[in-house]
mmCIF file of C-alpha atoms and ligand atoms in Angstrom:
data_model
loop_
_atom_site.group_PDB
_atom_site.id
_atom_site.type_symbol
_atom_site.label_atom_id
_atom_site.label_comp_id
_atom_site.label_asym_id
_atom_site.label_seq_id
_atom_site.Cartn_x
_atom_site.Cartn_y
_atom_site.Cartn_z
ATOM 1 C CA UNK R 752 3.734 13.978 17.079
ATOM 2 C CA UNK R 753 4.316 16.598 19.779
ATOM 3 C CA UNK R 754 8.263 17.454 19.905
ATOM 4 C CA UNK R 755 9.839 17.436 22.874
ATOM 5 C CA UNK R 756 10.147 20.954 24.810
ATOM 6 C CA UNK R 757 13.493 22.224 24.748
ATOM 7 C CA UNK R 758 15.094 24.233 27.422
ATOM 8 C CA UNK R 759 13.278 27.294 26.806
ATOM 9 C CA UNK R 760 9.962 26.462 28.938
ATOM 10 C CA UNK R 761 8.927 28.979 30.796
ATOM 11 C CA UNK R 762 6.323 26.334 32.712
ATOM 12 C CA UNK R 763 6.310 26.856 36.115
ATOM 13 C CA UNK R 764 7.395 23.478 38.160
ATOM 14 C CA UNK R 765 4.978 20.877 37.914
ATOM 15 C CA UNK R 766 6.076 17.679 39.634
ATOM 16 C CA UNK R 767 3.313 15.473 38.927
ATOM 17 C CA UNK R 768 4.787 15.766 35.173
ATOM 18 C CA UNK R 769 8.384 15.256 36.453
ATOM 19 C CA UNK R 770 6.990 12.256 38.428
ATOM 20 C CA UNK R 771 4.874 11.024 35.402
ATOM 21 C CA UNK R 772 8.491 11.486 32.911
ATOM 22 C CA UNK R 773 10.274 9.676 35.436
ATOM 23 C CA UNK R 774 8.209 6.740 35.593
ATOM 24 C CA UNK R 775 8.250 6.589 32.025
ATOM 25 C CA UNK R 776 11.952 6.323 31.748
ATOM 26 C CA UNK R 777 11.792 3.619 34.327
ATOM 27 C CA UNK R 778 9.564 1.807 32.146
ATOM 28 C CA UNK R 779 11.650 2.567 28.673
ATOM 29 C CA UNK R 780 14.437 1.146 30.963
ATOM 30 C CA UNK R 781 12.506 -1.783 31.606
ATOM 31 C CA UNK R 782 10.943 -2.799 28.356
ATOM 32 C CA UNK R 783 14.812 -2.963 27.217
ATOM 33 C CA UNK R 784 15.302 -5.656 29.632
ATOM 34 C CA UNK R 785 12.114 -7.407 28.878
ATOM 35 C CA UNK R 786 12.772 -7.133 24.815
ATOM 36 C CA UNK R 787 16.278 -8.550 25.835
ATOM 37 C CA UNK R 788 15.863 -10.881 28.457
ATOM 38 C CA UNK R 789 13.042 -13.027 28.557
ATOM 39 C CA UNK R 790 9.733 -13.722 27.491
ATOM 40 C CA UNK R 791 7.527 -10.768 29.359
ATOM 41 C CA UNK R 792 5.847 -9.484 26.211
ATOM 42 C CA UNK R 793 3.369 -11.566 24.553
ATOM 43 C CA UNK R 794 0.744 -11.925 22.351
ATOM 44 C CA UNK R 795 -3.070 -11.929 22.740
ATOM 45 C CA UNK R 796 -4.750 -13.282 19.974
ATOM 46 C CA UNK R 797 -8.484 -12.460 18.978
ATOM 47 C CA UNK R 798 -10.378 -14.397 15.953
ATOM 48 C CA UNK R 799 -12.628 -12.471 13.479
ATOM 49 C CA UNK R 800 -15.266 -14.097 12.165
ATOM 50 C CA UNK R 801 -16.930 -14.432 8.808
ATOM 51 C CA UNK R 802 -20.244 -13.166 9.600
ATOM 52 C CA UNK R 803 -22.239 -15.630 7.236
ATOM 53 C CA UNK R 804 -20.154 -18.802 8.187
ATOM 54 C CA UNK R 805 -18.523 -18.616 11.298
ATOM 55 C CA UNK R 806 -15.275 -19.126 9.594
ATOM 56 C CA UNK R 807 -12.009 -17.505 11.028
ATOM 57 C CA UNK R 808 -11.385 -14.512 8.319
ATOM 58 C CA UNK R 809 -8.451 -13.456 10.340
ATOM 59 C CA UNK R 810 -6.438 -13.227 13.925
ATOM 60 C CA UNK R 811 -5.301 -10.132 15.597
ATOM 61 C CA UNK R 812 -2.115 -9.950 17.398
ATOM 62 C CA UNK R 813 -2.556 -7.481 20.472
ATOM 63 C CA UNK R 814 0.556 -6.675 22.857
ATOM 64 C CA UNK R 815 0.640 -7.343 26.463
ATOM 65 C CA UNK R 816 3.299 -7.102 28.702
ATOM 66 C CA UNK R 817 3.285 -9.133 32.049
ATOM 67 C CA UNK R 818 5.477 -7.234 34.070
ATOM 68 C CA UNK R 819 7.222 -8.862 37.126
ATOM 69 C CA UNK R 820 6.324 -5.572 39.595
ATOM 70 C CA UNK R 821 3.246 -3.969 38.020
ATOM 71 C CA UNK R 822 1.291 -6.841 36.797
ATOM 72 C CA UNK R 823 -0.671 -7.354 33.684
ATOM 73 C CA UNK R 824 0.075 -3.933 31.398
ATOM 74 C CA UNK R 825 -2.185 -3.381 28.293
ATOM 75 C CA UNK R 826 -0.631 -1.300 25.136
ATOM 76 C CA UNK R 827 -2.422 2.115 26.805
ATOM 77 C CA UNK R 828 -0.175 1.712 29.473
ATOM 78 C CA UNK R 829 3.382 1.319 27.736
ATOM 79 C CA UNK R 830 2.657 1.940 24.058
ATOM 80 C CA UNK R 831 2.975 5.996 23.568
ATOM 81 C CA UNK R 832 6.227 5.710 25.468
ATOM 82 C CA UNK R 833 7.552 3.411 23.290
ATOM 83 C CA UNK R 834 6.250 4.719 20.124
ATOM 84 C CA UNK R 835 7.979 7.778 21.125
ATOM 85 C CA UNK R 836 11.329 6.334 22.334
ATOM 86 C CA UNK R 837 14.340 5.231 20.016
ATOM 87 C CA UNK R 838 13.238 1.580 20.952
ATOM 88 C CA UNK R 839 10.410 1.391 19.123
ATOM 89 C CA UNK R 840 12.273 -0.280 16.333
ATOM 90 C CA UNK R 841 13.177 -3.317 18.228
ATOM 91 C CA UNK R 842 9.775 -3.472 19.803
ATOM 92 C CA UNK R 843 8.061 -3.668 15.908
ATOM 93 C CA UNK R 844 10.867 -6.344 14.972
ATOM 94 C CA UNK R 845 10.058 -8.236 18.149
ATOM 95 C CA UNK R 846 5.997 -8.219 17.769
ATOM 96 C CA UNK R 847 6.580 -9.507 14.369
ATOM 97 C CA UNK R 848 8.855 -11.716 14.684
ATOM 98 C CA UNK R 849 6.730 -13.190 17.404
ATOM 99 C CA UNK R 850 3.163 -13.024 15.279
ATOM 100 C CA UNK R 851 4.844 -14.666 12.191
ATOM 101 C CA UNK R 852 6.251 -17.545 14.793
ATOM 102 C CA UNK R 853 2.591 -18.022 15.569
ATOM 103 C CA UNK R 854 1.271 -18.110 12.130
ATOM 104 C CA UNK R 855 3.888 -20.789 11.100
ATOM 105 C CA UNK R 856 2.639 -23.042 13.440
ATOM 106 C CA UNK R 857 -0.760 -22.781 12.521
ATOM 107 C CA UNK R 858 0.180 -23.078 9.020
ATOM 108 C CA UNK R 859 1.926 -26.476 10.213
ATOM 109 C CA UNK R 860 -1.150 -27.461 11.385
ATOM 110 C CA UNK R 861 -3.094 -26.681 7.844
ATOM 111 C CA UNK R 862 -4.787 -23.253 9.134
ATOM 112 C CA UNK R 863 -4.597 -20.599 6.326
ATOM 113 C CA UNK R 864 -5.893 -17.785 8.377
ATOM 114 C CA UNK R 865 -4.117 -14.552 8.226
ATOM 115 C CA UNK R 866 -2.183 -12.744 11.046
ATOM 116 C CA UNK R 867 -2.513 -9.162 11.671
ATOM 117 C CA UNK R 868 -0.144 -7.053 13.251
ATOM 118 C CA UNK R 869 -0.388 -3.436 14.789
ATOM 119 C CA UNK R 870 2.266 -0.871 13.874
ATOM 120 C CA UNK R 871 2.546 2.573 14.896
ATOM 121 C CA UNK R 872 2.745 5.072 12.369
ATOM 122 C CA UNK R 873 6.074 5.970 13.140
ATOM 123 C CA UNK R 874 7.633 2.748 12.812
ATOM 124 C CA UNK R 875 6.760 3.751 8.972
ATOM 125 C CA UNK R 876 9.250 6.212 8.993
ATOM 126 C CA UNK R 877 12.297 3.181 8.751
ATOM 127 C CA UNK R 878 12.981 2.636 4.853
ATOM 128 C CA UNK R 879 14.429 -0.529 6.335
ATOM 129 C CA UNK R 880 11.571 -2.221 7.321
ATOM 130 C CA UNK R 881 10.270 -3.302 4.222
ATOM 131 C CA UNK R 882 13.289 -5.422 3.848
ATOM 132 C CA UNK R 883 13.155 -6.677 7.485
ATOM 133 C CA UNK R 884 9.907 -7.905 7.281
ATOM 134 C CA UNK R 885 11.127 -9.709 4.109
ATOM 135 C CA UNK R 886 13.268 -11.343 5.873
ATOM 136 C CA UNK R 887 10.907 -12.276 8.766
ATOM 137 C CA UNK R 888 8.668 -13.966 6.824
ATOM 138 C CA UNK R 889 11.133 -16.058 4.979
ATOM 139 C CA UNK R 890 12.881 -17.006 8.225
ATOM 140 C CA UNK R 891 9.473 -17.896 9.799
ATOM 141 C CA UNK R 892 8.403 -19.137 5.874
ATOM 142 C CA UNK R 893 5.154 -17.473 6.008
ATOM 143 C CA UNK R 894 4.229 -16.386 2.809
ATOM 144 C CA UNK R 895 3.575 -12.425 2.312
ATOM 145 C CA UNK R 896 -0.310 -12.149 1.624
ATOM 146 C CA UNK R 897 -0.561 -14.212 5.130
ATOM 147 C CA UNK R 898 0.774 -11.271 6.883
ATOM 148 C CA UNK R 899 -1.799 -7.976 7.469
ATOM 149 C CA UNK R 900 -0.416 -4.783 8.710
ATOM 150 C CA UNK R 901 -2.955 -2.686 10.601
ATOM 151 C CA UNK R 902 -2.006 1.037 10.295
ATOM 152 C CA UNK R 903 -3.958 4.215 11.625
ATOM 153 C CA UNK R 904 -3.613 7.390 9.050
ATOM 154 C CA UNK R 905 -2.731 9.402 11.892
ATOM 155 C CA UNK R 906 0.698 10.594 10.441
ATOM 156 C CA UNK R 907 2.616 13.761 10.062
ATOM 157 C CA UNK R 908 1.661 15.441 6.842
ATOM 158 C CA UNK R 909 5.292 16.100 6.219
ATOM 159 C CA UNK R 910 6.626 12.673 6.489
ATOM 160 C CA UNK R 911 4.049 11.191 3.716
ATOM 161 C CA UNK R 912 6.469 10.671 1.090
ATOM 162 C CA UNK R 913 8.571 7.969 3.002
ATOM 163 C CA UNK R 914 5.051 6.220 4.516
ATOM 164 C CA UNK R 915 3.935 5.619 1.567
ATOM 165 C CA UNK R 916 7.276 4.451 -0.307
ATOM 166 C CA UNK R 917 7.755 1.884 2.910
ATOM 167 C CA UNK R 918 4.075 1.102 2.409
ATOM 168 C CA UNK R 919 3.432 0.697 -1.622
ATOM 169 C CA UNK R 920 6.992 -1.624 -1.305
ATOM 170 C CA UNK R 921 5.511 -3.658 1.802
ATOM 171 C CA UNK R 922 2.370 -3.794 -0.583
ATOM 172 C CA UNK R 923 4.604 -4.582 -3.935
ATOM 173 C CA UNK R 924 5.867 -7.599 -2.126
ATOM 174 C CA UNK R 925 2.260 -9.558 -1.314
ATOM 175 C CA UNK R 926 1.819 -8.151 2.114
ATOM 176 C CA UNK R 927 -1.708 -6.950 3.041
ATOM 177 C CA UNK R 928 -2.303 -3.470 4.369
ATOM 178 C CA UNK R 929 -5.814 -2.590 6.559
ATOM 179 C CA UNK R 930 -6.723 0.983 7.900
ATOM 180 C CA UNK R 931 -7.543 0.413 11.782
ATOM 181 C CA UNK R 932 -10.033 2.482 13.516
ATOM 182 C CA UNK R 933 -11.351 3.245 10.604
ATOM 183 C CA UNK R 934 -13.355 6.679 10.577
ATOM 184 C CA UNK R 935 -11.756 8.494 13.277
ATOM 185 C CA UNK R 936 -8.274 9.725 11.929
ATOM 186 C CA UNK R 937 -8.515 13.297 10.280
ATOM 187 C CA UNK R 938 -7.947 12.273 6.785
ATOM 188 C CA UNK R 939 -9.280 8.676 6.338
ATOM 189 C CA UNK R 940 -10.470 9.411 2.781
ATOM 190 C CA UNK R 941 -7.520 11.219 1.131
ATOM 191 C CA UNK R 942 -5.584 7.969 2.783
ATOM 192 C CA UNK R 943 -8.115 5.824 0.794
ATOM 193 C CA UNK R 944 -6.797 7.942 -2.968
ATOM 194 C CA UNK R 945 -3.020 7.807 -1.926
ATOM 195 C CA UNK R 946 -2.012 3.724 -0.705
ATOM 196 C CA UNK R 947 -3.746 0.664 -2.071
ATOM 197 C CA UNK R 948 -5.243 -1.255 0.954
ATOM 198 C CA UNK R 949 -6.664 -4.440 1.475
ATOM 199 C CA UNK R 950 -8.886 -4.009 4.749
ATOM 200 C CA UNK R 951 -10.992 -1.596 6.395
ATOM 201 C CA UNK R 952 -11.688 -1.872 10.380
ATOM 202 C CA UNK R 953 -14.216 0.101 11.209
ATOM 203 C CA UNK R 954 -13.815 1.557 14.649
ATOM 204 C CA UNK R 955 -15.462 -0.056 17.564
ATOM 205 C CA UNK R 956 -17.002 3.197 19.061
ATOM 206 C CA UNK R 957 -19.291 3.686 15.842
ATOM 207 C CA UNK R 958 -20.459 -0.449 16.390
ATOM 208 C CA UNK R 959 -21.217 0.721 20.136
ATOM 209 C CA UNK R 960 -23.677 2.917 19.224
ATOM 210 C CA UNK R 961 -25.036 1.915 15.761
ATOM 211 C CA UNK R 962 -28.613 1.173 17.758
ATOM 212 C CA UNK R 963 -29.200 4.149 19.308
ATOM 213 C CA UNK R 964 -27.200 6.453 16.679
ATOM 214 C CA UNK R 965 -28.504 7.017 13.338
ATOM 215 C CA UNK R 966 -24.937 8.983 12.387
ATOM 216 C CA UNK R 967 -23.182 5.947 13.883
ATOM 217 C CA UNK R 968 -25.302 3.799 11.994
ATOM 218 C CA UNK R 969 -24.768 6.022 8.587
ATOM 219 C CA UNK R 970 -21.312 5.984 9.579
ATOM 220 C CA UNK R 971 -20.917 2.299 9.651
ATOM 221 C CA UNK R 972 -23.394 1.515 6.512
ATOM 222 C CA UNK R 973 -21.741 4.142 4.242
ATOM 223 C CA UNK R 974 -17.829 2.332 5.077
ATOM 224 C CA UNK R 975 -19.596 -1.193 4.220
ATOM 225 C CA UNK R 976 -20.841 0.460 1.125
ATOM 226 C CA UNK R 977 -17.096 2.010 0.734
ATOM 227 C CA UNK R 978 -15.014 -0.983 1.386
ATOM 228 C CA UNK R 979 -17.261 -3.293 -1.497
ATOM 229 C CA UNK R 980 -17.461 -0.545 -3.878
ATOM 230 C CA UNK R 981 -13.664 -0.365 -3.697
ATOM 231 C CA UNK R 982 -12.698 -3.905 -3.755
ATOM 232 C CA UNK R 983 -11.638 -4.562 -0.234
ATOM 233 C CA UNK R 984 -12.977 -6.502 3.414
ATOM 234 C CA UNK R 985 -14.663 -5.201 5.948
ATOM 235 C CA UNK R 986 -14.475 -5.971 9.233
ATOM 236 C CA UNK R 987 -16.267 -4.295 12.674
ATOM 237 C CA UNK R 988 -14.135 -4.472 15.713
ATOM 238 C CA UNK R 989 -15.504 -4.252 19.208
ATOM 239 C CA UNK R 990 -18.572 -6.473 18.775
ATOM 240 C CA UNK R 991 -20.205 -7.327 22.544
ATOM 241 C CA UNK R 992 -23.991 -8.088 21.435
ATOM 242 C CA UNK R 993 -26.035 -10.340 19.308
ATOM 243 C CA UNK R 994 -28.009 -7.348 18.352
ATOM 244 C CA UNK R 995 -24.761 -5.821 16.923
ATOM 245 C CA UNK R 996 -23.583 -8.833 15.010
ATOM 246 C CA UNK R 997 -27.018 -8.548 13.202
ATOM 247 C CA UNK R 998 -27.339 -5.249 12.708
ATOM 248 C CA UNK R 999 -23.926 -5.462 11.081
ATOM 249 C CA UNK R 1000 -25.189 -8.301 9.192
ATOM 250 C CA UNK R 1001 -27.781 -6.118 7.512
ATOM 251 C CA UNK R 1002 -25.617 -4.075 7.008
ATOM 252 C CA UNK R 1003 -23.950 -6.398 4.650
ATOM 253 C CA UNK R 1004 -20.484 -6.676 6.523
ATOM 254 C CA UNK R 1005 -18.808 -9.901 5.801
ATOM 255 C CA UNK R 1006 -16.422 -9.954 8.797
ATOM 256 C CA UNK R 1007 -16.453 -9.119 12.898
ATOM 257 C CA UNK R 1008 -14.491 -9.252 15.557
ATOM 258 C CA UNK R 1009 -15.198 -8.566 19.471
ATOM 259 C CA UNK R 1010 -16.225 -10.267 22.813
ATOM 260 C CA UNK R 1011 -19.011 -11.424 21.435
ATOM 261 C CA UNK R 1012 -17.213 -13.788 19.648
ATOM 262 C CA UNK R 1013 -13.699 -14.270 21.302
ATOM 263 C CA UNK R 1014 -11.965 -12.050 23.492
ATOM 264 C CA UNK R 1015 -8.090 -11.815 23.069
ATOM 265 C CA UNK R 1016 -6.421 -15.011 23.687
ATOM 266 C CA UNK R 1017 -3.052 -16.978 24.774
ATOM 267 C CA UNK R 1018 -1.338 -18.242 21.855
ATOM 268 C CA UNK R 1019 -1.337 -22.295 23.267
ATOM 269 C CA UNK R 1020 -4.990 -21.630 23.006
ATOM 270 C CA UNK R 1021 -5.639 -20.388 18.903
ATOM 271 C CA UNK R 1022 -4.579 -22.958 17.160
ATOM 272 C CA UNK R 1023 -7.485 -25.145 18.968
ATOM 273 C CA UNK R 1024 -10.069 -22.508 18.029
ATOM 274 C CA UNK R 1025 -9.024 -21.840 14.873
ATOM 275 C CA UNK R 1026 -9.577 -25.640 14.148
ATOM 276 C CA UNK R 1027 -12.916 -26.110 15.345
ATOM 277 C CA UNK R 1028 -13.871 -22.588 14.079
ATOM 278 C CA UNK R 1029 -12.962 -24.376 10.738
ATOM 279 C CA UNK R 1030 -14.784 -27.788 10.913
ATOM 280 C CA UNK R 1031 -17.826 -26.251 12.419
ATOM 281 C CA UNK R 1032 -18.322 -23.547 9.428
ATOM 282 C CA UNK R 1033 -17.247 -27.036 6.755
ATOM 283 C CA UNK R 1034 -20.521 -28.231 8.238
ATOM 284 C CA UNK R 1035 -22.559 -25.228 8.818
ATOM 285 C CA UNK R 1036 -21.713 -25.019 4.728
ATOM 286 C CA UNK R 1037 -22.781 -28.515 4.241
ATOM 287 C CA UNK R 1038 -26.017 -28.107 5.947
ATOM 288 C CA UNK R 1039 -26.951 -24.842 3.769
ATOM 289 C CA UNK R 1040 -26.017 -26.860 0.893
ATOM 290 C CA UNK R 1041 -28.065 -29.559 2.233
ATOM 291 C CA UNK R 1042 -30.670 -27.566 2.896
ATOM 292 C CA UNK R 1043 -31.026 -25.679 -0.186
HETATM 293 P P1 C2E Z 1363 -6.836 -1.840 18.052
HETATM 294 O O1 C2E Z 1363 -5.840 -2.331 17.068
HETATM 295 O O2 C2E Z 1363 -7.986 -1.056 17.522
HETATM 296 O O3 C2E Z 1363 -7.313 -3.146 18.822
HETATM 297 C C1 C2E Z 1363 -8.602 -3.353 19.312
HETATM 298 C C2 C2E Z 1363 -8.661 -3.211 20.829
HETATM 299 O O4 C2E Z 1363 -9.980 -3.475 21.272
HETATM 300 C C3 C2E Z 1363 -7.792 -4.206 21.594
HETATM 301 O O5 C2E Z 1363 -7.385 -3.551 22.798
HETATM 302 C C4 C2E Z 1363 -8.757 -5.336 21.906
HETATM 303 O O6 C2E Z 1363 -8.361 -6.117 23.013
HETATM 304 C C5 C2E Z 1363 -10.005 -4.541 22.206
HETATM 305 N N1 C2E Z 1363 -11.237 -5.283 21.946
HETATM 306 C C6 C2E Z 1363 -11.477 -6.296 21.096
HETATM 307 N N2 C2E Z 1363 -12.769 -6.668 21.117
HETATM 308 C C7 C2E Z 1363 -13.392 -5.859 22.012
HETATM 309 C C8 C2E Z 1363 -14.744 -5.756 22.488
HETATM 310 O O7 C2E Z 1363 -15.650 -6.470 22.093
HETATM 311 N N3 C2E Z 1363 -14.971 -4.791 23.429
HETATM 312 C C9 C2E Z 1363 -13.995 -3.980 23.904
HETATM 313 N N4 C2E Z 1363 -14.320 -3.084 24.833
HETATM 314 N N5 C2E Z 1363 -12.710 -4.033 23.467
HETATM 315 C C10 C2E Z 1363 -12.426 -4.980 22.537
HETATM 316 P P2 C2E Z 1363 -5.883 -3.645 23.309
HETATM 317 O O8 C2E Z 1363 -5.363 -5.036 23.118
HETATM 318 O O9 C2E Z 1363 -5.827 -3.042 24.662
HETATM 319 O O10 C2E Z 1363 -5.098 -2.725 22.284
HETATM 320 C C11 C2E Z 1363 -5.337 -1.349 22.205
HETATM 321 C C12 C2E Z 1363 -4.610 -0.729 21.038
HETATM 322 O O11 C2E Z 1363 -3.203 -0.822 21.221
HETATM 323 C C13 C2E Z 1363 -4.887 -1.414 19.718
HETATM 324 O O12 C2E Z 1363 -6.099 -0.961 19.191
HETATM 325 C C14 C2E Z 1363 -3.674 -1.005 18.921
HETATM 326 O O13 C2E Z 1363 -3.860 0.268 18.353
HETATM 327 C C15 C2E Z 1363 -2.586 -0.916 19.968
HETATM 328 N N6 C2E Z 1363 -1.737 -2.130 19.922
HETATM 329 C C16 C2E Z 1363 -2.025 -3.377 20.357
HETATM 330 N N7 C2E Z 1363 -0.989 -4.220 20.135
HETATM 331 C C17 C2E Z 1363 -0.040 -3.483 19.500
HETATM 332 C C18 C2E Z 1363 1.277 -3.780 19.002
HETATM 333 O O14 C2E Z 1363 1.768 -4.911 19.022
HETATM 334 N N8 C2E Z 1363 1.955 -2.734 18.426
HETATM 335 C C19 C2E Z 1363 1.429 -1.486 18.344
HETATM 336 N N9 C2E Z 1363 2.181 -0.529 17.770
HETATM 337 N N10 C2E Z 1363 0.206 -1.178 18.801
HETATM 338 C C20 C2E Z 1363 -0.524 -2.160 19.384
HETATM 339 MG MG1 MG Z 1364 -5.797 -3.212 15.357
HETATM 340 MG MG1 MG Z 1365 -8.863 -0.859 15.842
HETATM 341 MG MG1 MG Z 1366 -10.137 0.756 17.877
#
């Protein structure tokens, strides 16, 4: 994380940055009101597939924020602010809490499929959250292995120590732990040696150009080979093309997610898709059975 600048800048006066801080604290000011007030933050929610069966392996929750003046915002526009604001705590509590209402209901309606959640790396730096999540998911009664936390291993060498206590305890109690963006951080690898995870995503800008890259390719073939060799699921993110879902295929990964499939949904609308997701791989099953 870059620290603040103290006093002692020497920068001469830039007011496009004073403009750009400013703007930001209007928005910090407003995403209090909207975590307080009413219901401008929501989730989209996008399906990955099982690759063989169609079957829902899991559902990503993704922020947005519909904001009465500027309209639609995606998490580029609001979510470095936050991350590096002191609300950022009551935004994690709220996304959860939110996600884990979601995946109640489906689990009312007999859907097992996992929710996953995004947190910023920082938000690993409360010793409390363990405990709150705990909490969450009895309030919500969603049992632990239901809920996946997506984490990227971009995190300040020095603060290791607690990450990893808040993450082998989050682990310890049956909650499931995937690297996002897999590839990309600086230390992926030594990540891999130091916290037990579940889940590898592996980063949509390596699916992109797996036909017309042979490192992208490599890159993609050799985390397959890493993610069954160690015992955990795979899944590509960012799929757009028929040509990528089989290349990935071949590749022997089990799970996908990306416009190709589903793009990011309303929640009123996943419980529907989920549903026939389900019945239609039942008989996509039956007819390989059938047919073998
Ligand atoms: P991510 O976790 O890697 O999420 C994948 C992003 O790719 C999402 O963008 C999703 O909408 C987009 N996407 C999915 N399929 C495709 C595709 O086929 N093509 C393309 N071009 N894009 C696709 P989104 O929703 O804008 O989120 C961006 C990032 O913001 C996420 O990346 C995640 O790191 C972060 N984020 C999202 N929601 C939350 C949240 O609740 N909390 C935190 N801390 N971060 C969040
Ligand atoms: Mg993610
Ligand atoms: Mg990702
Ligand atoms: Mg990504």
């Amino acid at each position: 994380y870059q620290a603040k600048e103290g006093g002692g800048s020497v920068a001469a006066y830039d007011s496009t940055r004073d403009a750009a801080s400013t703007d930001q604290l209007a928005l910090l000011a407003e995403l209090r009101e909207a975590l307080e007030v009413d219901d401008q933050l929501v989730l989209a929610l996008q399906p990955a597939v099982d690759l063989a069966t169609g079957a829902p392996t899991g559902v990503e929750a993704l922020i947005r924020w519909q904001h009465p003046r500027r309209g639609w915002l995606n998490p580029i526009d609001f979510i470095r602010p936050v991350e590096n604001s002191e609300q950022l705590g009551t935004f994690t509590r709220y996304v959860l809490n939110k996600a884990l209402g979601v995946a109640a209901g489906w689990a009312r309606e007999g859907l097992d499929v996992p929710i996953s959640v995004n947190l910023s790396a920082r938000s690993l730096l409360d010793p409390r959250l363990p405990a709150e999540i705990a909490e969450a998911l009895r309030r919500h009664q969603v049992p632990p292995h239901r809920l996946v936390l997506e984490i990227t291993e971009t995190v300040v060498m020095s603060e290791l120590e607690v990450i990893d206590e808040v993450l082998s305890t989050l682990r310890s109690m049956g909650v499931q732990l995937a690297v996002d963006d897999f590839g990309t951080g600086f230390s992926s690898l030594t990540f891999l040696t130091r916290i037990a995870v579940d889940e590898l995503k592996v980063d949509r800008s390596f699916v992109i150009r797996m036909a017309d890259s042979p490192e992208a390719a490599a890159i993609v073939r050799t985390t397959v080979g890493l993610a069954h060799e160690l015992g955990l699921r795979v899944v590509a993110e960012g799929v757009e093309t028929a040509e990528q879902r089989l290349a990935l295929a071949e590749l022997g990964c089990t799970s996908a997610q990306g416009y190709h499939f589903f793009k990011p949904m309303p929640a009123d609308k996943i419980g529907a898709v989920l549903g026939s997701l389900r019945d239609s791989a039942e008989s996509n099953v039956f007819r390989l059975r059938a047919d073998g």
